[in-house]
XYZ file of C-alpha atoms in Angstrom:
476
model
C 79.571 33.104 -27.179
C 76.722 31.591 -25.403
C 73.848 33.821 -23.586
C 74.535 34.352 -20.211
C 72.342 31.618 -17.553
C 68.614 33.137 -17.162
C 67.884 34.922 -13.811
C 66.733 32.835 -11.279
C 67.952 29.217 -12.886
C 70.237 26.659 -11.335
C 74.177 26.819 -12.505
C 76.848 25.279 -11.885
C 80.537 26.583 -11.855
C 82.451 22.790 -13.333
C 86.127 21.828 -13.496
C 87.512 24.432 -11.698
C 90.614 25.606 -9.329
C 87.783 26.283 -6.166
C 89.461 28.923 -3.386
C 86.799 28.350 -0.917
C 88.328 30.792 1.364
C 86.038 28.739 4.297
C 88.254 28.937 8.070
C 90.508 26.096 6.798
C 91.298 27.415 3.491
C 90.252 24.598 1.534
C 91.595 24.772 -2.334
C 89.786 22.255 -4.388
C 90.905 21.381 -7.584
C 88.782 19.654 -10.390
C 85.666 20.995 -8.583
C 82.003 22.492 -8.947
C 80.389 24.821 -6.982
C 76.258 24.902 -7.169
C 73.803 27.777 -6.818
C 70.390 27.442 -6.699
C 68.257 30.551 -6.268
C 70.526 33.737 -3.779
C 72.504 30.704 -2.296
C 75.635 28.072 -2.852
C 73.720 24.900 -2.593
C 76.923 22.351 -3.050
C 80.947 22.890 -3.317
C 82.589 19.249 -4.335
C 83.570 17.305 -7.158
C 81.121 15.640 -9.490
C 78.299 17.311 -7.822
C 74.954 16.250 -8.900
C 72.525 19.033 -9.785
C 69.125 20.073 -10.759
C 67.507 18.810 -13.997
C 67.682 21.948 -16.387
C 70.968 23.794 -14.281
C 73.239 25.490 -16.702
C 76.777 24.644 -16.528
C 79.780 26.932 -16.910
C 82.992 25.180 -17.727
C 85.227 26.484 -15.584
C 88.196 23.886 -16.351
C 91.768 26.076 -16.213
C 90.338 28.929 -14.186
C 89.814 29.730 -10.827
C 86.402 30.330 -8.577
C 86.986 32.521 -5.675
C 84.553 34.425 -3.809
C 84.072 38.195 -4.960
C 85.819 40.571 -3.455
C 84.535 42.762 -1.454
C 86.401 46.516 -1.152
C 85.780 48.245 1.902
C 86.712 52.191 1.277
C 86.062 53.351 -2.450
C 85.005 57.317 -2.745
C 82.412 56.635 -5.539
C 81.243 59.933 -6.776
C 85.328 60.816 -7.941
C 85.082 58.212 -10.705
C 83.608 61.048 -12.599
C 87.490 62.736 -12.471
C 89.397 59.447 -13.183
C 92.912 59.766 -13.482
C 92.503 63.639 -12.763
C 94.501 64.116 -10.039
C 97.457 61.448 -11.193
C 100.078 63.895 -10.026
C 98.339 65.158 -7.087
C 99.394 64.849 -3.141
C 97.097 64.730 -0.647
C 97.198 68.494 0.257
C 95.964 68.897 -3.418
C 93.626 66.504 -3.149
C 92.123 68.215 -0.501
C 92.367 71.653 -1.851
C 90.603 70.716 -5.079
C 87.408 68.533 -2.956
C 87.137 70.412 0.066
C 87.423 74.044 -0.693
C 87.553 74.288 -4.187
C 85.865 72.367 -6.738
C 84.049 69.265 -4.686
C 81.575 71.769 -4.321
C 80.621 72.372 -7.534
C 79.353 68.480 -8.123
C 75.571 68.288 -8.565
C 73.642 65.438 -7.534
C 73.426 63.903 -11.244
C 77.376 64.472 -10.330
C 77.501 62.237 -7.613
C 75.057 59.796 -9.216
C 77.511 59.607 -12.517
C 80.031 58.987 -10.905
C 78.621 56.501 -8.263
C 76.645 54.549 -11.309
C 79.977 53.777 -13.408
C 81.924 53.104 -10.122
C 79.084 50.454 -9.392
C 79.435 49.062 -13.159
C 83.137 48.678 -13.138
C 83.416 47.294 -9.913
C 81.482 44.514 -10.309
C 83.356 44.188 -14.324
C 86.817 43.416 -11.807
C 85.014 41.083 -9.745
C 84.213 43.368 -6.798
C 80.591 41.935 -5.544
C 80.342 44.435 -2.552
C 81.908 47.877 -2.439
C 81.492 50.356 0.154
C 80.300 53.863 -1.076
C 82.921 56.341 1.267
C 80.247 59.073 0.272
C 81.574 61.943 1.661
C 80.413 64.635 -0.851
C 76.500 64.709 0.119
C 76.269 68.157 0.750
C 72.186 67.621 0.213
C 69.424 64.824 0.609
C 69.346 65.410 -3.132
C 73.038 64.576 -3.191
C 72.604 61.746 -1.053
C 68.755 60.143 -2.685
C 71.153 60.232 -6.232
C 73.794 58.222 -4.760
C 71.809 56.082 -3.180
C 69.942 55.476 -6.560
C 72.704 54.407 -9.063
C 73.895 52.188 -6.386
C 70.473 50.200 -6.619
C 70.677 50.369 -10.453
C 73.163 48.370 -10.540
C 73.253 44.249 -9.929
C 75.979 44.396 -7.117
C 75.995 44.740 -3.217
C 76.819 48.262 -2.003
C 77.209 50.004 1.315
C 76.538 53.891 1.422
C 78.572 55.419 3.792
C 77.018 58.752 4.131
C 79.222 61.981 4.639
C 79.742 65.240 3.669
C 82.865 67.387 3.559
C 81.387 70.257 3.074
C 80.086 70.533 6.391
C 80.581 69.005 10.191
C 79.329 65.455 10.951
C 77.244 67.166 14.178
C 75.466 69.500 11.704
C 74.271 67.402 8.880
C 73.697 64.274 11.223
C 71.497 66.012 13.440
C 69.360 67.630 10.083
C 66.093 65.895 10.364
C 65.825 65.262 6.805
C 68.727 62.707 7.691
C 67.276 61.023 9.588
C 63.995 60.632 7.520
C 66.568 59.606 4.282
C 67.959 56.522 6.723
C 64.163 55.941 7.837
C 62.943 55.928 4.303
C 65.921 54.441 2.529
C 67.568 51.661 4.562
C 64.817 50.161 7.172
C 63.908 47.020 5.200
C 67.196 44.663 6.402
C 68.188 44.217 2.672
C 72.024 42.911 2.510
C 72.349 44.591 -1.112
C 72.216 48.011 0.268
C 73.683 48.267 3.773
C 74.463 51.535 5.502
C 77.634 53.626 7.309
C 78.132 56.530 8.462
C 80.970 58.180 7.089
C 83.552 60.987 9.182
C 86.433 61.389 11.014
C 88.069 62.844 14.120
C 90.924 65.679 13.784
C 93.315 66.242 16.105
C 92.703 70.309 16.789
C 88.703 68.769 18.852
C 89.698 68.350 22.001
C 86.560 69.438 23.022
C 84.990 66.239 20.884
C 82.400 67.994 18.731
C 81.781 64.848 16.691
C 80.785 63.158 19.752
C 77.505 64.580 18.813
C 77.525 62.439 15.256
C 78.895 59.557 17.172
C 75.685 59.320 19.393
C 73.372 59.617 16.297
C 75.348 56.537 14.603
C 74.449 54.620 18.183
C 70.936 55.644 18.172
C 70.561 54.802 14.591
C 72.525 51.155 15.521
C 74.662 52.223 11.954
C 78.442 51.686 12.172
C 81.110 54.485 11.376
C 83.509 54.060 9.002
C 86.770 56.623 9.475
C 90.078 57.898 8.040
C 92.615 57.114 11.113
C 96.306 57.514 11.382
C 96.408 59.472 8.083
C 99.727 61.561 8.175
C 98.941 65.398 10.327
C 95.127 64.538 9.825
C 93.162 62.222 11.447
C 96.152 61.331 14.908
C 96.241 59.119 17.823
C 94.435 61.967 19.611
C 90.839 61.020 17.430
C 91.608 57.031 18.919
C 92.273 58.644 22.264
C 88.850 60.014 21.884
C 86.732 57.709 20.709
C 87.699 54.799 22.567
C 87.534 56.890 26.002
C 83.445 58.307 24.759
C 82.822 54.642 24.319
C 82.470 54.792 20.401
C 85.139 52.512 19.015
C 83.201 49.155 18.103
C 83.739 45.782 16.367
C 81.886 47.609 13.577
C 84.434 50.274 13.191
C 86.645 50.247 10.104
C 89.348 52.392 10.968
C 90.775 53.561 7.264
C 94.419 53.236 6.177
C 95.506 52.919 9.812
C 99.096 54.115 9.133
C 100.482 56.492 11.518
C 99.029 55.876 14.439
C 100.843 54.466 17.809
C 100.896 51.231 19.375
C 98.421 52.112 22.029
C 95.864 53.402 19.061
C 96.144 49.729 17.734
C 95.855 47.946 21.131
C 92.870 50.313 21.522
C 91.816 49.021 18.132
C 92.605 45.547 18.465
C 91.043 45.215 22.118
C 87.306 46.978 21.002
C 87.254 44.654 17.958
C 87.771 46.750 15.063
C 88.529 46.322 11.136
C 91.545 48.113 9.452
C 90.851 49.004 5.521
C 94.082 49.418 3.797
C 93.976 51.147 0.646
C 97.441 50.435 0.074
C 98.212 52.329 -3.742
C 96.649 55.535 -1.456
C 98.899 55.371 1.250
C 101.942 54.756 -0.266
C 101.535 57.347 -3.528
C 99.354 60.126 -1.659
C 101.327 59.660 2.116
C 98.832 58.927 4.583
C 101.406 56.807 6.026
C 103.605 53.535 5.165
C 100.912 50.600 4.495
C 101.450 49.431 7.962
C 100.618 45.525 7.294
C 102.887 44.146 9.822
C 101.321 46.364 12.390
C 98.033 44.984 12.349
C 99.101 41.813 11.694
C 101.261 41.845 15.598
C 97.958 43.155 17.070
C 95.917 40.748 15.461
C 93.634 43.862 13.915
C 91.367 42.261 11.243
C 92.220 43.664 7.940
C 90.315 44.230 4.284
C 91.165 46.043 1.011
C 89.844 48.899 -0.792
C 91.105 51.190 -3.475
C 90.023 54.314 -2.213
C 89.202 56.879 -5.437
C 89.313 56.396 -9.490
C 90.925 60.534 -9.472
C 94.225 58.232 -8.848
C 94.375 54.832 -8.833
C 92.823 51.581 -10.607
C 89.863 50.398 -9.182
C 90.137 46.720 -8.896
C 91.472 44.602 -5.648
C 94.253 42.279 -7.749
C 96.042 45.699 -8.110
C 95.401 46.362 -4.205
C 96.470 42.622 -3.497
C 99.921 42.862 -5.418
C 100.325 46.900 -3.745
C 99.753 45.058 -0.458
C 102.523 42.327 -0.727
C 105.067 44.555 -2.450
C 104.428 47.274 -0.084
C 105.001 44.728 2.938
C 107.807 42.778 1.323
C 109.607 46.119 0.347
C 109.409 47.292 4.204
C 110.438 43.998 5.548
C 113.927 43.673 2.936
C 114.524 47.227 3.787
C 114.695 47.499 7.409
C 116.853 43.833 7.017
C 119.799 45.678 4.679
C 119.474 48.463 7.439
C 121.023 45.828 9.628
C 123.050 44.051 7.294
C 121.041 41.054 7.443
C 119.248 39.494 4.483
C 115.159 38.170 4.462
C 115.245 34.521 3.557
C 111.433 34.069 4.482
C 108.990 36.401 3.765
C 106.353 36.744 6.834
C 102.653 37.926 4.543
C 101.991 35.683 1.742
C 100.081 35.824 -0.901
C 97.004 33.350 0.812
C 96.839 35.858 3.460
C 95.819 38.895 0.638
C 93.561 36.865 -1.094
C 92.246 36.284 2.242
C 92.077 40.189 3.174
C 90.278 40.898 -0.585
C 87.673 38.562 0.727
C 86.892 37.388 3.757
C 88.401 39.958 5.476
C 86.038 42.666 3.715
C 82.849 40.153 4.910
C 84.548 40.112 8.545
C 85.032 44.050 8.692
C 81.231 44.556 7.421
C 79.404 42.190 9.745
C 78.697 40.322 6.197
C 80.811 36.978 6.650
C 77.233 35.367 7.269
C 76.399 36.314 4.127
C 79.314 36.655 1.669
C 83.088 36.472 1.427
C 83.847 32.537 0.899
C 82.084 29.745 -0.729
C 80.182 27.786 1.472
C 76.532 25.629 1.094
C 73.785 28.323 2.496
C 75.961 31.525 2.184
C 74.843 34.502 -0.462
C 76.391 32.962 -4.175
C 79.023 36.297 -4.643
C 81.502 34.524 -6.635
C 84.066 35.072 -9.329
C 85.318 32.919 -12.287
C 89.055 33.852 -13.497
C 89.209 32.329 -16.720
C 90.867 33.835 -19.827
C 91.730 31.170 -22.545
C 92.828 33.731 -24.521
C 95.770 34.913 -22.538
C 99.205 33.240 -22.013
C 99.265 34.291 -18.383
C 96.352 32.066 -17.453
C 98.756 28.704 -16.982
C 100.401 27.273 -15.892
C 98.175 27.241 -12.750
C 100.182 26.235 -9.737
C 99.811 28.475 -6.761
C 96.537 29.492 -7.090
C 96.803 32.306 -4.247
C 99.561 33.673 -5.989
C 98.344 33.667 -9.369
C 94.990 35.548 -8.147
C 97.539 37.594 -6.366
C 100.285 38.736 -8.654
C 99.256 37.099 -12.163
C 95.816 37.945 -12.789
C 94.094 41.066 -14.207
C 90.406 42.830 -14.667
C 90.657 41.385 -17.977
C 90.681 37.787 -17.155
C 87.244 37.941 -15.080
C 85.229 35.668 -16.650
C 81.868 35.598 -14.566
C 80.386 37.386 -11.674
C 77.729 36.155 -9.822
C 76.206 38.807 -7.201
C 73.137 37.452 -4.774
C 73.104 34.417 -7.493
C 72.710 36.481 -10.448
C 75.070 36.247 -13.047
C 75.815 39.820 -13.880
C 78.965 39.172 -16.134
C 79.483 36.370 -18.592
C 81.921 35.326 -20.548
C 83.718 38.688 -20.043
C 80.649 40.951 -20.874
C 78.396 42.570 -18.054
C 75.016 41.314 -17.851
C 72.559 43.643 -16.782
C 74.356 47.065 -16.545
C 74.204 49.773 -18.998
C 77.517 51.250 -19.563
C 76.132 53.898 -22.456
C 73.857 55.209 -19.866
C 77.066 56.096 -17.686
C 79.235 56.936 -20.632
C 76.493 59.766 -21.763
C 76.086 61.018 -17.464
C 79.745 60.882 -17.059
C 80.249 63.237 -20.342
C 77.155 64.853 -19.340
C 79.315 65.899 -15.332
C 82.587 65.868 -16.619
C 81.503 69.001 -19.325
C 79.519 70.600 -16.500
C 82.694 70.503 -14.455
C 84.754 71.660 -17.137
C 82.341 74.665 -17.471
C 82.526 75.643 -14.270
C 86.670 75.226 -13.533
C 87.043 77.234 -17.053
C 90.053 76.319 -19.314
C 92.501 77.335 -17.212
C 92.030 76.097 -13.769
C 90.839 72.961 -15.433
C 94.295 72.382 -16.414
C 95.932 73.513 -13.673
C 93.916 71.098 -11.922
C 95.226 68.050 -13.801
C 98.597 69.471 -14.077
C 100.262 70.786 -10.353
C 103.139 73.069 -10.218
C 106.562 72.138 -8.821
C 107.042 75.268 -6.645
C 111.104 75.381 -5.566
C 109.808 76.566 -2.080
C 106.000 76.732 -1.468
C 104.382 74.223 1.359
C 100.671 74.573 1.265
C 98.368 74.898 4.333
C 96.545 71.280 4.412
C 92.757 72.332 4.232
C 91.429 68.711 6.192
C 87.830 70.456 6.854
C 85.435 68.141 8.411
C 85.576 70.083 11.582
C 86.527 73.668 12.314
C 90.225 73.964 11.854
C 90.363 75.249 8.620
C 92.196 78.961 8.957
């Protein structure tokens, strides 16, 4: 294995399968792709490049953009598979009135710094940090910081569950954290705000938190059409106060009704599926083929390590099945049979991408390869695995062939930050020991038994429990 290219020199991605994702989909085979400094310089064949540029053979792989994931709750990494069994009512128990509160801010920043390492490890370049457990500024300044540790592009979407969005949006010490932390412009750190909109507000309390997201010119990123939660009421609402935006990513998007997505579709806002969520914890039915027939644009995200994987090929191939399954259902429903299937695999790819650079105002900057954008790219290359060829449809292999495993290099801002299947640049000890260091402390404070009960749910023959959804004032 050779050492990864220096910081800061020319390289050059040769040989390679090129997805350029650009607005005509170009797929160049045999090709290079240039950067020079932040920036894609060239994308050809036979390009010719700088005296002293290291080359990467990229010859049977592919070079895609890096995905970008749009809705990822960061600080739960530190719980990974935790809550495997859980549904969404326990999900909500355990975060929002029992043991969310208990997470300190070295918590939040463990769990936020090996999120930020493992994202960019499965070829994520720019992940957006659904924050919504910053029940301090001291919370908040340690989330902020292992996002900056780490060689990828982030988004902090600042929430907290523990209290309303009018309350800690109006604190002043808020507003001097935005002021301090995100008033230089820089595209590796970018900011939300991060809450939704019950159904029990009539009286539109978050209007309040709305108003500080204008003033601040910061979008809002919220949980809609999640199943009893977050209703067509919470559309109703926003779009009649004037707060539903092209900026607005409206999350999992799944139950809501076809005036909510005109409503959507008509203010110009962004749908993040999170598609292993909705289906596993029941927000609602992925609802692809609704926002494709309102022409809603449409990323990915994987929404929280306490469940799922946190890598976009799983949410691609979730995303197609999910669609595919819906579509061949409601056919033998009729008696009739699907002979052409309507979302393809191009489309997902597309979604993983683009789409995630669309729904962040980023596509100037990142989510296809193109001369002058931000160099966020991705090498799939594995010559040690039999799954790597034959390459034919390269949409489909990126889509239902490939793995974590088989990223080869990531380039973030035009630094390589993985090579030759290693990361470059990111210390995983460091967030093995604060992980260990959070997931003890948590164990500590649970105690043996709830700690177990925790992981392992009951089957009750008859019990329903009350669904604790706290961000406003409707908890009993």
């Amino acid at each position: 294995m050779t050492a990864a290219p220096a910081p800061g020199s020319p390289v050059v991605f040769r040989h390679g399968t090129v997805l350029t994702m650009d607005d005509a989909h170009r797929v160049l085979h045999d090709a290079d792709v240039l950067i020079e400094g932040e920036r894609i310089s060239a994308v050809g064949q036979n390009l010719d490049v700088p005296e002293g540029a290291r080359e990467i053979d990229a010859t049977g792989g592919i070079v895609m953009p890096g995905m970008i994931d749009t809705h990822r709750h960061m600080w739960q990494t530190a719980m990974r598979g935790y809550g495997a069994d859980w549904t969404l009512t326990q999900y909500f128990v355990w975060n929002y009135l029992q043991w969310g509160k208990s997470f300190r801010p070295q918590d939040i920043y463990a769990g936020n710094l090996l999120s930020a390492i493992e994202a960019i490890d499965a070829g994520v370049t720019t992940t957006v940090d659904w924050s919504h457990n910053l029940q301090t500024i001291d919370h908040a300044e340690a989330a902020a910081d292992a996002l900056q540790e780490i060689p990828g592009r982030f988004v902090l979407a600042y929430g907290n569950i523990q209290a309303a969005p009018w309350e800690w949006s109006a604190a002043p010490e808020f507003r001097d954290f935005v002021a301090r932390r995100f008033s230089g412009g820089n595209d590796m750190l970018g900011f939300q705000m991060a809450f939704d909109v019950p159904p029990a507000s009539p009286d539109f309390p978050e209007k309040a938190a709305f108003e500080v997201a204008r003033e601040l010119n910061v979008p809002v990123t919220t949980h809609a059409g999640v199943w009893k939660v977050t209703t067509d009421d919470g559309i109703k609402l926003m779009h009649e106060h004037g707060f539903m935006t092209p900026s607005t990513i409206y999350v999992h998007a799944a139950t809501l009704s076809a005036d909510s997505y005109h409503r959507i579709a008509a203010t110009g806002g962004h749908a993040s599926l999170s598609t292993e969520s909705e289906q596993s914890a029941g927000q609602g039915y992925p609802p692809t083929w609704k926002l494709r027939e309102h022409g809603i644009g449409v990323s990915l995200s994987m929404d929280t390590s306490v469940w799922w994987s946190a890598d976009l090929f799983s949410a691609m191939r979730a995303t197609l099945s999910a669609d595919r399954a819906r579509e061949h259902l409601e056919a033998h429903s009729r008696d009739e049979t699907v002979t052409h299937h309507k979302l393809r695999a191009e489309q997902v790819v597309d979604w993983a991408t683009r789409g995630g650079a669309k729904a962040l105002g980023l596509d100037s900057v990142t989510g296809s390869l193109e001369a002058g954008k931000k160099a966020d790219l991705v090498l799939i290359k594995n010559d040690d695995s039999p799954v790597m060829f034959p390459l034919l449809n390269p949409y489909g292999h990126v889509a239902f062939q490939v793995q974590r495993g088989d990223v080869h290099t990531v380039v973030v801002n035009g630094r390589v930050v993985k090579y030759d299947h290693k990361l470059v640049g990111s210390d995983l000890a460091k967030a093995r020991q604060a992980i260990e260091q959070t997931v003890e402390h948590l164990r500590g404070v649970l105690g043996p038994e709830a700690w177990n009960e925790g992981m392992h749910p009951e089957i009750p023959a008859t019990a329903v429990l009350d669904n604790p959804y706290t961000y406003t004032y409707t908890q009993d």
